[in-house]
Short mmCIF file of C-alpha atoms in Angstrom, two decimals:
data_model
loop_
_atom_site.label_atom_id
_atom_site.label_comp_id
_atom_site.label_asym_id
_atom_site.label_seq_id
_atom_site.Cartn_x
_atom_site.Cartn_y
_atom_site.Cartn_z
CA ASP F 1 7.80 22.80 83.58
CA PRO F 2 10.85 24.47 81.93
CA ASP F 3 12.80 21.21 80.38
CA ILE F 4 9.87 20.64 78.55
CA VAL F 5 9.54 24.17 77.21
CA ARG F 6 13.95 23.74 76.36
CA LEU F 7 12.95 20.77 74.74
CA ASN F 8 9.85 21.57 72.58
CA ALA F 9 13.09 25.12 72.22
CA VAL F 10 15.49 22.97 70.81
CA GLN F 11 13.38 20.86 68.52
CA GLU F 12 11.91 23.72 67.13
CA LYS F 13 15.88 25.23 66.21
CA PHE F 14 17.13 21.84 65.41
CA GLU F 15 14.00 21.82 62.49
CA LYS F 16 14.67 25.30 61.52
CA GLU F 17 18.55 24.77 60.99
CA THR F 18 17.81 21.27 59.21
CA ARG F 19 15.53 23.09 56.26
CA ALA F 20 17.29 25.66 55.60
CA ARG F 21 20.83 23.17 56.21
CA LYS F 22 18.64 20.78 53.20
CA GLU F 23 18.12 24.37 51.39
CA GLU F 24 22.24 24.89 50.99
CA LEU F 25 22.93 21.56 50.60
CA PHE F 26 20.47 21.08 47.84
CA ALA F 27 21.55 24.70 46.21
CA GLU F 28 25.31 23.32 45.70
CA ALA F 29 24.42 20.52 44.78
CA THR F 30 22.36 22.39 41.69
CA GLU F 31 24.40 25.51 41.61
CA THR F 32 27.41 23.30 39.78
CA ILE F 33 25.37 21.62 37.34
CA ALA F 34 23.79 22.50 33.68
CA LEU F 35 20.15 22.26 33.93
CA ASN F 36 19.97 20.32 31.02
CA PRO F 37 18.02 17.76 30.72
CA ILE F 38 20.09 14.81 31.74
CA ASP F 39 22.04 16.46 34.25
CA LYS F 40 18.70 18.38 35.85
CA LEU F 41 17.84 14.27 36.38
CA ARG F 42 20.44 14.05 38.57
CA ALA F 43 19.93 17.11 40.79
CA ASP F 44 16.47 15.83 41.73
CA LEU F 45 17.79 12.61 42.32
CA ILE F 46 20.66 14.31 44.23
CA LYS F 47 17.49 15.95 46.66
CA PRO F 48 16.10 13.14 48.54
CA ARG F 49 19.86 11.90 49.50
CA ILE F 50 20.68 15.11 50.85
CA ASP F 51 16.94 15.28 52.82
CA LEU F 52 18.11 12.14 54.50
CA GLU F 53 21.17 12.77 55.31
CA ALA F 54 20.38 16.33 57.24
CA ASP F 55 17.29 14.15 58.85
CA MET F 56 19.91 11.86 60.38
CA GLU F 57 22.33 14.61 61.15
CA TRP F 58 19.32 16.36 63.31
CA PHE F 59 17.43 12.94 64.25
CA THR F 60 21.49 11.48 65.83
CA THR F 61 22.00 15.96 67.62
CA PHE F 62 18.21 16.03 69.06
CA LYS F 63 18.50 12.04 70.22
CA TYR F 64 21.71 13.57 72.07
CA GLU F 65 19.21 16.73 73.76
CA GLN F 66 16.77 14.04 74.68
CA MET F 67 18.79 11.98 76.71
CA TYR F 68 20.60 14.36 78.27
CA TYR F 69 17.21 15.83 80.10
CA ALA F 70 16.16 12.07 80.47
CA VAL F 71 18.96 11.53 83.06
CA ARG F 72 20.41 15.04 83.64
CA TYR F 73 19.79 14.38 88.19
CA PHE F 74 20.82 12.64 90.67
CA GLU F 75 18.60 11.75 93.12
CA ASP F 76 18.77 15.23 95.23
CA GLN F 77 17.96 17.33 92.10
CA ASP F 78 20.66 19.71 92.55
CA GLN F 79 23.48 18.23 90.56
CA TYR F 80 23.78 17.10 86.66
CA TYR F 81 23.92 13.63 85.80
CA PHE F 82 25.37 15.11 82.63
CA LYS F 83 26.50 18.45 82.46
CA SER F 84 26.64 18.67 78.47
CA THR F 85 25.29 16.53 75.59
CA ASN F 86 28.93 16.31 74.48
CA GLN F 87 29.37 14.27 77.75
CA ILE F 88 26.74 11.86 75.61
CA LYS F 89 28.76 12.14 72.97
CA GLY F 90 31.59 10.57 74.58
CA LEU F 91 30.57 7.67 75.59
CA PRO F 92 30.78 4.48 73.38
CA HIS F 93 28.38 3.59 71.64
CA HIS F 94 26.85 0.95 73.40
CA ILE F 95 26.25 2.54 76.24
CA GLN F 96 25.20 5.37 74.05
CA ASP F 97 22.19 3.06 72.75
CA LEU F 98 21.42 1.78 75.72
CA LEU F 99 20.88 5.28 77.09
CA PHE F 100 18.34 5.63 73.89
CA GLU F 101 16.41 2.49 75.08
CA GLU F 102 15.78 3.36 78.09
CA PHE F 103 14.80 6.98 77.15
CA GLN F 104 12.03 5.29 74.72
CA ALA F 105 11.04 3.44 77.52
CA ILE F 106 7.50 6.06 77.93
CA ASP F 107 7.32 4.22 81.91
CA MET F 108 10.89 4.53 82.91
CA ASP F 109 11.65 6.18 86.09
CA VAL F 110 14.41 8.20 86.53
CA GLY F 111 16.68 7.25 89.14
CA GLU F 112 16.41 3.60 88.28
CA LEU F 113 17.83 4.73 85.11
CA LYS F 114 21.09 6.55 86.84
CA ASN F 115 21.16 3.52 88.87
CA SER F 116 21.11 1.03 85.90
CA LEU F 117 23.64 2.97 84.45
CA THR F 118 26.14 4.18 87.34
CA PRO F 119 28.20 0.74 87.05
CA LEU F 120 28.57 0.65 82.55
CA LEU F 121 29.28 4.52 83.45
CA SER F 122 32.54 4.25 85.65
CA SER F 123 33.58 1.14 84.58
CA PRO F 124 36.78 1.70 82.73
#
């Protein structure tokens, strides 16, 4: 399935970029610190926070990709339901949360999901 291949490629890309970003942030943080014992300890304490921030950024971005692929088609399978992940990012947070909850339901039917969200997406 080309969508699964693309989603796997996106995941690999995000993981690689996240690793690189963590290394970059940690290098920036430690570069400005003279490495005496106290400052070295401070630098070691920064790393877990950087890891967490980078992981959360990756998770959020990947979550949009997952939701985009989960609900992207109309029933005729020709027309995109969402044209891009930016359309999902632009949705109100409560609708994003509903989308993600629905996405996590393994047995969900994409057509059923589309129908259940249409009133929410079209409401002002």
